[in-house]
PDB file of C-alpha atoms in Angstrom:
ATOM      1  CA  MET A   6       3.997  -9.240  72.129  1.00  0.00           C
ATOM      2  CA  ALA A   7       2.315  -5.814  72.382  1.00  0.00           C
ATOM      3  CA  ALA A   8      -1.463  -5.529  72.509  1.00  0.00           C
ATOM      4  CA  GLY A   9      -3.963  -2.705  72.117  1.00  0.00           C
ATOM      5  CA  ARG A  10      -4.282   0.040  69.536  1.00  0.00           C
ATOM      6  CA  LEU A  11      -1.338   1.094  67.439  1.00  0.00           C
ATOM      7  CA  THR A  12       0.216   4.410  68.424  1.00  0.00           C
ATOM      8  CA  TYR A  13       1.149   7.194  66.019  1.00  0.00           C
ATOM      9  CA  GLU A  14       4.835   6.378  66.566  1.00  0.00           C
ATOM     10  CA  GLU A  15       4.190   2.765  65.550  1.00  0.00           C
ATOM     11  CA  ARG A  16       2.322   3.932  62.439  1.00  0.00           C
ATOM     12  CA  ARG A  17       5.250   6.166  61.545  1.00  0.00           C
ATOM     13  CA  ARG A  18       7.622   3.195  61.855  1.00  0.00           C
ATOM     14  CA  ILE A  19       5.287   1.067  59.718  1.00  0.00           C
ATOM     15  CA  ALA A  20       5.388   3.726  56.985  1.00  0.00           C
ATOM     16  CA  GLU A  21       9.190   3.864  57.208  1.00  0.00           C
ATOM     17  CA  GLY A  22       9.400   0.083  57.018  1.00  0.00           C
ATOM     18  CA  LEU A  23       7.186  -0.075  53.937  1.00  0.00           C
ATOM     19  CA  ALA A  24       9.229   2.665  52.262  1.00  0.00           C
ATOM     20  CA  ALA A  25      12.388   0.669  53.012  1.00  0.00           C
ATOM     21  CA  GLY A  26      10.901  -2.435  51.409  1.00  0.00           C
ATOM     22  CA  LEU A  27      10.605  -4.454  54.618  1.00  0.00           C
ATOM     23  CA  ALA A  28       8.221  -7.422  54.729  1.00  0.00           C
ATOM     24  CA  TYR A  29       5.184  -7.238  56.987  1.00  0.00           C
ATOM     25  CA  ALA A  30       6.656  -9.936  59.232  1.00  0.00           C
ATOM     26  CA  GLU A  31       9.872  -7.950  59.728  1.00  0.00           C
ATOM     27  CA  ILE A  32       7.986  -4.751  60.546  1.00  0.00           C
ATOM     28  CA  ALA A  33       5.865  -6.693  63.017  1.00  0.00           C
ATOM     29  CA  ARG A  34       8.975  -8.195  64.654  1.00  0.00           C
ATOM     30  CA  ARG A  35      10.574  -4.772  65.103  1.00  0.00           C
ATOM     31  CA  LEU A  36       7.411  -3.384  66.694  1.00  0.00           C
ATOM     32  CA  GLY A  37       6.683  -6.432  68.808  1.00  0.00           C
ATOM     33  CA  ARG A  38       3.326  -6.843  67.078  1.00  0.00           C
ATOM     34  CA  SER A  39       1.705  -9.748  65.263  1.00  0.00           C
ATOM     35  CA  THR A  40       2.050  -9.861  61.489  1.00  0.00           C
ATOM     36  CA  SER A  41      -1.742  -9.893  61.139  1.00  0.00           C
ATOM     37  CA  THR A  42      -1.923  -6.564  63.010  1.00  0.00           C
ATOM     38  CA  ILE A  43       0.435  -4.932  60.517  1.00  0.00           C
ATOM     39  CA  VAL A  44      -1.310  -6.468  57.495  1.00  0.00           C
ATOM     40  CA  ARG A  45      -4.699  -5.292  58.746  1.00  0.00           C
ATOM     41  CA  GLU A  46      -3.407  -1.793  59.521  1.00  0.00           C
ATOM     42  CA  VAL A  47      -1.912  -1.348  56.045  1.00  0.00           C
ATOM     43  CA  ALA A  48      -4.912  -2.838  54.215  1.00  0.00           C
ATOM     44  CA  ARG A  49      -7.333  -0.527  56.035  1.00  0.00           C
ATOM     45  CA  ASN A  50      -5.338   2.594  55.288  1.00  0.00           C
ATOM     46  CA  GLY A  51      -4.525   2.699  51.614  1.00  0.00           C
ATOM     47  CA  GLY A  52      -2.466  -0.411  51.016  1.00  0.00           C
ATOM     48  CA  HIS A  53       1.251  -0.986  50.667  1.00  0.00           C
ATOM     49  CA  HIS A  54       1.971   1.892  48.280  1.00  0.00           C
ATOM     50  CA  ARG A  55      -0.412   4.504  49.731  1.00  0.00           C
ATOM     51  CA  TYR A  56       0.025   4.005  53.474  1.00  0.00           C
ATOM     52  CA  ARG A  57       0.804   7.237  55.354  1.00  0.00           C
ATOM     53  CA  ALA A  58       1.134   7.485  59.134  1.00  0.00           C
ATOM     54  CA  ASN A  59      -0.741  10.804  59.452  1.00  0.00           C
ATOM     55  CA  GLN A  60      -3.634   9.662  57.283  1.00  0.00           C
ATOM     56  CA  ALA A  61      -3.829   6.293  59.051  1.00  0.00           C
ATOM     57  CA  GLU A  62      -3.966   8.004  62.449  1.00  0.00           C
ATOM     58  CA  GLN A  63      -6.722  10.376  61.342  1.00  0.00           C
ATOM     59  CA  ALA A  64      -8.721   7.585  59.700  1.00  0.00           C
ATOM     60  CA  THR A  65      -8.520   5.443  62.837  1.00  0.00           C
ATOM     61  CA  ARG A  66      -9.821   8.283  64.996  1.00  0.00           C
ATOM     62  CA  TRP A  67     -12.620   8.936  62.522  1.00  0.00           C
ATOM     63  CA  ARG A  68     -13.639   5.270  62.486  1.00  0.00           C
ATOM     64  CA  ALA A  69     -13.652   5.189  66.274  1.00  0.00           C
ATOM     65  CA  ARG A  70     -16.101   8.123  66.344  1.00  0.00           C
ATOM     66  CA  ARG A  71     -18.289   6.768  63.537  1.00  0.00           C
ATOM     67  CA  ARG A  72     -18.352   3.043  64.459  1.00  0.00           C
ATOM     68  CA  PRO A  73     -22.030   2.055  64.208  1.00  0.00           C
ATOM     69  CA  VAL A  74     -24.070   0.455  66.929  1.00  0.00           C
ATOM     70  CA  PRO A  75     -25.518  -2.776  65.452  1.00  0.00           C
ATOM     71  CA  HIS A  76     -29.212  -2.586  64.695  1.00  0.00           C
ATOM     72  CA  ALA A  77     -31.415  -5.142  66.418  1.00  0.00           C
ATOM     73  CA  ALA A  78     -32.177  -6.762  63.044  1.00  0.00           C
ATOM     74  CA  ASP A  79     -28.448  -7.067  62.348  1.00  0.00           C
ATOM     75  CA  LEU A  80     -27.843  -8.899  65.636  1.00  0.00           C
ATOM     76  CA  THR A  81     -30.321 -11.577  64.632  1.00  0.00           C
ATOM     77  CA  ALA A  82     -28.942 -12.011  61.137  1.00  0.00           C
ATOM     78  CA  GLY A  83     -26.383 -14.582  62.296  1.00  0.00           C
ATOM     79  CA  PRO A  84     -22.697 -14.801  61.370  1.00  0.00           C
ATOM     80  CA  ILE A  85     -21.403 -15.490  57.898  1.00  0.00           C
ATOM     81  CA  ALA A  86     -20.441 -19.136  57.485  1.00  0.00           C
ATOM     82  CA  HIS A  87     -16.663 -19.169  57.726  1.00  0.00           C
ATOM     83  CA  PRO A  88     -13.913 -21.701  56.928  1.00  0.00           C
ATOM     84  CA  ALA A  89     -12.726 -21.598  60.537  1.00  0.00           C
ATOM     85  CA  ALA A  90     -16.040 -23.121  61.568  1.00  0.00           C
ATOM     86  CA  SER A  91     -15.260 -26.117  59.338  1.00  0.00           C
ATOM     87  CA  GLY A  92     -12.031 -26.986  61.088  1.00  0.00           C
ATOM     88  CA  GLY A  93      -9.596 -24.280  59.948  1.00  0.00           C
ATOM     89  CA  GLU A  94      -7.396 -22.455  62.450  1.00  0.00           C
ATOM     90  CA  PRO A  95      -9.104 -19.091  63.192  1.00  0.00           C
ATOM     91  CA  GLU A  96      -5.873 -17.085  63.569  1.00  0.00           C
ATOM     92  CA  SER A  97      -4.300 -18.466  60.386  1.00  0.00           C
ATOM     93  CA  VAL A  98      -7.545 -17.888  58.488  1.00  0.00           C
ATOM     94  CA  ARG A  99      -7.800 -14.293  59.701  1.00  0.00           C
ATOM     95  CA  GLU A 100      -4.195 -13.630  58.791  1.00  0.00           C
ATOM     96  CA  PHE A 101      -4.690 -15.095  55.314  1.00  0.00           C
ATOM     97  CA  GLU A 102      -7.783 -12.950  54.739  1.00  0.00           C
ATOM     98  CA  GLU A 103      -5.897  -9.826  55.801  1.00  0.00           C
ATOM     99  CA  ARG A 104      -2.980 -10.635  53.507  1.00  0.00           C
ATOM    100  CA  PHE A 105      -5.426 -11.455  50.705  1.00  0.00           C
ATOM    101  CA  ALA A 106      -7.110  -8.056  51.096  1.00  0.00           C
ATOM    102  CA  ALA A 107      -3.728  -6.309  51.237  1.00  0.00           C
ATOM    103  CA  MET A 108      -2.694  -8.054  48.001  1.00  0.00           C
ATOM    104  CA  MET A 109      -5.905  -6.895  46.302  1.00  0.00           C
ATOM    105  CA  THR A 110      -5.338  -3.346  47.526  1.00  0.00           C
ATOM    106  CA  GLY A 111      -1.792  -3.434  46.204  1.00  0.00           C
ATOM    107  CA  THR A 112      -3.074  -4.406  42.755  1.00  0.00           C
ATOM    108  CA  GLY A 113      -5.561  -1.542  42.525  1.00  0.00           C
ATOM    109  CA  ILE A 114      -8.748  -2.602  44.332  1.00  0.00           C
ATOM    110  CA  PRO A 115      -9.767  -0.015  46.974  1.00  0.00           C
ATOM    111  CA  ALA A 116      -9.295  -1.226  50.549  1.00  0.00           C
ATOM    112  CA  MET A 117     -12.981  -1.424  51.532  1.00  0.00           C
ATOM    113  CA  MET A 118     -13.933  -3.188  48.316  1.00  0.00           C
ATOM    114  CA  ALA A 119     -11.094  -5.672  48.847  1.00  0.00           C
ATOM    115  CA  ARG A 120     -12.275  -6.471  52.377  1.00  0.00           C
ATOM    116  CA  VAL A 121     -15.828  -7.131  51.193  1.00  0.00           C
ATOM    117  CA  LEU A 122     -14.602  -9.291  48.314  1.00  0.00           C
ATOM    118  CA  VAL A 123     -12.399 -11.373  50.626  1.00  0.00           C
ATOM    119  CA  CYS A 124     -15.289 -11.751  53.055  1.00  0.00           C
ATOM    120  CA  LEU A 125     -17.475 -13.194  50.289  1.00  0.00           C
ATOM    121  CA  PHE A 126     -14.671 -15.468  49.069  1.00  0.00           C
ATOM    122  CA  ALA A 127     -14.240 -16.846  52.586  1.00  0.00           C
ATOM    123  CA  ALA A 128     -17.945 -17.437  53.261  1.00  0.00           C
ATOM    124  CA  ASP A 129     -18.926 -21.089  52.796  1.00  0.00           C
ATOM    125  CA  THR A 130     -22.076 -19.974  50.959  1.00  0.00           C
ATOM    126  CA  GLY A 131     -20.205 -17.461  48.815  1.00  0.00           C
ATOM    127  CA  GLY A 132     -22.668 -14.769  49.843  1.00  0.00           C
ATOM    128  CA  ALA A 133     -23.813 -12.403  52.574  1.00  0.00           C
ATOM    129  CA  THR A 134     -26.391  -9.712  53.265  1.00  0.00           C
ATOM    130  CA  ALA A 135     -25.396  -6.106  53.844  1.00  0.00           C
ATOM    131  CA  ALA A 136     -26.178  -6.535  57.552  1.00  0.00           C
ATOM    132  CA  GLU A 137     -23.881  -9.554  57.774  1.00  0.00           C
ATOM    133  CA  LEU A 138     -21.059  -7.670  56.051  1.00  0.00           C
ATOM    134  CA  VAL A 139     -21.492  -4.704  58.399  1.00  0.00           C
ATOM    135  CA  ALA A 140     -21.343  -6.973  61.447  1.00  0.00           C
ATOM    136  CA  ARG A 141     -18.401  -9.021  60.175  1.00  0.00           C
ATOM    137  CA  LEU A 142     -16.256  -6.107  58.986  1.00  0.00           C
ATOM    138  CA  ARG A 143     -17.346  -3.674  61.737  1.00  0.00           C
ATOM    139  CA  VAL A 144     -17.910  -0.826  59.314  1.00  0.00           C
ATOM    140  CA  SER A 145     -20.829   1.461  58.529  1.00  0.00           C
ATOM    141  CA  PRO A 146     -23.718   0.420  56.255  1.00  0.00           C
ATOM    142  CA  ALA A 147     -22.739   3.271  53.933  1.00  0.00           C
ATOM    143  CA  SER A 148     -19.254   1.783  53.494  1.00  0.00           C
ATOM    144  CA  VAL A 149     -20.704  -1.618  52.601  1.00  0.00           C
ATOM    145  CA  SER A 150     -23.231  -0.050  50.227  1.00  0.00           C
ATOM    146  CA  LYS A 151     -20.483   1.828  48.379  1.00  0.00           C
ATOM    147  CA  ALA A 152     -18.281  -1.274  48.225  1.00  0.00           C
ATOM    148  CA  VAL A 153     -20.932  -3.637  46.850  1.00  0.00           C
ATOM    149  CA  GLY A 154     -21.960  -1.004  44.323  1.00  0.00           C
ATOM    150  CA  TRP A 155     -18.376  -0.699  43.083  1.00  0.00           C
ATOM    151  CA  LEU A 156     -17.914  -4.478  42.941  1.00  0.00           C
ATOM    152  CA  GLY A 157     -21.254  -4.993  41.190  1.00  0.00           C
ATOM    153  CA  GLU A 158     -20.442  -2.443  38.475  1.00  0.00           C
ATOM    154  CA  ARG A 159     -17.317  -4.437  37.642  1.00  0.00           C
ATOM    155  CA  GLY A 160     -19.074  -7.794  37.531  1.00  0.00           C
ATOM    156  CA  LEU A 161     -17.257  -9.107  40.598  1.00  0.00           C
ATOM    157  CA  ILE A 162     -20.422  -9.854  42.570  1.00  0.00           C
ATOM    158  CA  THR A 163     -24.096 -10.457  41.828  1.00  0.00           C
ATOM    159  CA  ARG A 164     -27.255  -9.723  43.821  1.00  0.00           C
ATOM    160  CA  GLU A 165     -29.984 -12.087  44.892  1.00  0.00           C
ATOM    161  CA  ARG A 166     -33.165 -11.023  46.678  1.00  0.00           C
ATOM    162  CA  ARG A 167     -34.625 -13.283  49.341  1.00  0.00           C
ATOM    163  CA  GLY A 168     -37.797 -11.769  50.709  1.00  0.00           C
ATOM    164  CA  ARG A 169     -36.971  -8.314  52.038  1.00  0.00           C
ATOM    165  CA  ARG A 170     -33.244  -8.990  52.180  1.00  0.00           C
ATOM    166  CA  GLU A 171     -30.728  -8.747  49.382  1.00  0.00           C
ATOM    167  CA  ARG A 172     -27.699 -11.027  49.325  1.00  0.00           C
ATOM    168  CA  TYR A 173     -24.426 -10.304  47.561  1.00  0.00           C
ATOM    169  CA  LEU A 174     -22.860 -13.356  45.933  1.00  0.00           C
ATOM    170  CA  ILE A 175     -19.611 -14.448  44.369  1.00  0.00           C
ATOM    171  CA  ASP A 176     -19.491 -17.632  42.306  1.00  0.00           C
ATOM    172  CA  ASP A 177     -17.063 -19.751  40.307  1.00  0.00           C
ATOM    173  CA  HIS A 178     -17.674 -17.674  37.175  1.00  0.00           C
ATOM    174  CA  VAL A 179     -16.819 -14.336  38.800  1.00  0.00           C
ATOM    175  CA  TRP A 180     -13.606 -13.770  36.840  1.00  0.00           C
ATOM    176  CA  TYR A 181     -15.273 -14.599  33.544  1.00  0.00           C
ATOM    177  CA  GLN A 182     -18.012 -12.072  34.363  1.00  0.00           C
ATOM    178  CA  ALA A 183     -15.456  -9.459  35.411  1.00  0.00           C
ATOM    179  CA  TRP A 184     -13.482 -10.113  32.222  1.00  0.00           C
ATOM    180  CA  LEU A 185     -16.586  -9.462  30.126  1.00  0.00           C
ATOM    181  CA  ALA A 186     -17.205  -6.238  32.019  1.00  0.00           C
ATOM    182  CA  SER A 187     -13.631  -5.110  31.329  1.00  0.00           C
ATOM    183  CA  LEU A 188     -14.131  -5.873  27.630  1.00  0.00           C
ATOM    184  CA  HIS A 189     -16.767  -3.157  27.543  1.00  0.00           C
ATOM    185  CA  GLY A 190     -14.164  -0.758  28.927  1.00  0.00           C
ATOM    186  CA  MET A 191     -11.747  -1.717  26.157  1.00  0.00           C
ATOM    187  CA  VAL A 192     -14.420  -0.920  23.555  1.00  0.00           C
ATOM    188  CA  LEU A 193     -14.946   2.534  25.056  1.00  0.00           C
ATOM    189  CA  TRP A 194     -11.220   3.279  25.172  1.00  0.00           C
ATOM    190  CA  ALA A 195     -10.773   2.167  21.568  1.00  0.00           C
ATOM    191  CA  ARG A 196     -13.759   4.224  20.409  1.00  0.00           C
ATOM    192  CA  PHE A 197     -12.764   7.457  22.131  1.00  0.00           C
ATOM    193  CA  THR A 198      -9.076   7.307  21.244  1.00  0.00           C
ATOM    194  CA  GLN A 199     -10.007   6.707  17.612  1.00  0.00           C
ATOM    195  CA  GLN A 200     -12.390   9.657  17.668  1.00  0.00           C
ATOM    196  CA  GLY A 201      -9.615  11.774  19.168  1.00  0.00           C
ATOM    197  CA  ALA A 202      -7.157  10.668  16.491  1.00  0.00           C
ATOM    198  CA  GLN A 203      -9.608  11.731  13.783  1.00  0.00           C
ATOM    199  CA  LEU A 204     -10.332  15.041  15.531  1.00  0.00           C
ATOM    200  CA  TYR A 205      -6.702  16.086  15.969  1.00  0.00           C
ATOM    201  CA  GLY A 206      -5.477  14.419  12.801  1.00  0.00           C
ATOM    202  CA  GLU A 207      -3.098  11.473  12.783  1.00  0.00           C
ATOM    203  CA  GLY A 208      -0.358  13.735  11.426  1.00  0.00           C
ATOM    204  CA  SER A 209      -0.294  15.753  14.675  1.00  0.00           C
ATOM    205  CA  PRO A 210       1.546  14.555  17.809  1.00  0.00           C
ATOM    206  CA  ALA A 211      -1.719  14.299  19.785  1.00  0.00           C
ATOM    207  CA  GLY A 212      -3.495  12.522  16.930  1.00  0.00           C
ATOM    208  CA  ALA A 213      -0.657  10.042  16.461  1.00  0.00           C
ATOM    209  CA  ARG A 214      -0.582   9.351  20.176  1.00  0.00           C
ATOM    210  CA  LEU A 215      -4.331   8.733  20.271  1.00  0.00           C
ATOM    211  CA  HIS A 216      -4.172   6.567  17.154  1.00  0.00           C
ATOM    212  CA  THR A 217      -1.516   4.351  18.754  1.00  0.00           C
ATOM    213  CA  ALA A 218      -3.610   4.083  21.909  1.00  0.00           C
ATOM    214  CA  GLY A 219      -6.653   3.130  19.847  1.00  0.00           C
ATOM    215  CA  GLN A 220      -4.715   0.370  18.085  1.00  0.00           C
ATOM    216  CA  PHE A 221      -3.544  -0.970  21.438  1.00  0.00           C
ATOM    217  CA  PHE A 222      -7.070  -1.148  22.882  1.00  0.00           C
ATOM    218  CA  ARG A 223      -8.498  -2.747  19.729  1.00  0.00           C
ATOM    219  CA  HIS A 224      -5.846  -5.468  19.800  1.00  0.00           C
ATOM    220  CA  LEU A 225      -6.328  -5.911  23.548  1.00  0.00           C
ATOM    221  CA  HIS A 226     -10.086  -6.249  23.105  1.00  0.00           C
ATOM    222  CA  ARG A 227      -9.585  -8.885  20.405  1.00  0.00           C
ATOM    223  CA  ASP A 228      -7.173 -10.939  22.519  1.00  0.00           C
ATOM    224  CA  MET A 229      -9.339 -10.644  25.634  1.00  0.00           C
ATOM    225  CA  SER A 230     -12.422 -11.704  23.683  1.00  0.00           C
ATOM    226  CA  GLN A 231     -10.642 -14.791  22.382  1.00  0.00           C
ATOM    227  CA  SER A 232      -9.468 -15.682  25.906  1.00  0.00           C
ATOM    228  CA  ALA A 233     -12.977 -15.256  27.305  1.00  0.00           C
ATOM    229  CA  GLU A 234     -14.447 -17.460  24.588  1.00  0.00           C
ATOM    230  CA  HIS A 235     -11.806 -20.114  25.208  1.00  0.00           C
ATOM    231  CA  TRP A 236     -12.615 -20.116  28.925  1.00  0.00           C
ATOM    232  CA  ARG A 237     -16.362 -20.339  28.211  1.00  0.00           C
ATOM    233  CA  HIS A 238     -15.775 -23.478  26.124  1.00  0.00           C
ATOM    234  CA  THR A 239     -13.518 -24.892  28.857  1.00  0.00           C
ATOM    235  CA  LEU A 240     -16.298 -24.439  31.421  1.00  0.00           C
ATOM    236  CA  ALA A 241     -18.800 -26.135  29.105  1.00  0.00           C
ATOM    237  CA  THR A 242     -16.696 -29.299  28.768  1.00  0.00           C
TER     238      THR A 242
END
């Protein structure tokens, strides 16, 4: 099985394989690479639907130039507690995490945000500092900062300060919190589409279109609110 960095020719064949609908395992077999290598390559460079060989090649070269040297404080932070340390197989765990991140990317979560989210899911404590995430993911502090900001805005993670350090956490209620955050988005969509319908007039094509959109978001908000309330009662029992 081949080792070392992927070449541009291999990236081009990965892109062709994805376009042809091939599974990651089949692409890996044709290239003589491990499936985890292909999953990681795709997840880091836009995901299944956005992967492009040219862009992946350029991004890899950029990362190689910008890869940070760990700060002394980061080296003493210690590794994130990981399932593999509790008896799991390291290779199978890594492969699962890469496939998990690729799945998230394929459903709309940006690649860096997906990697951070998976890292927190896989940590035994459900949390990590920025320094720990930088060391574990081998990315720049700026990338981690942007990712945790994006995840925090959507209610997917919370912050906890311990002395001078800030930890980013994910808990069992994360999807309930994220659901509530998305409810706010539904309210905004309903409000603005209704305002647009009134502005253009419901008798016009634009007004009618906006009115229909407003009805959709109002009904969606109602159904999502009922589901969230049902889940809250389920958690309380």
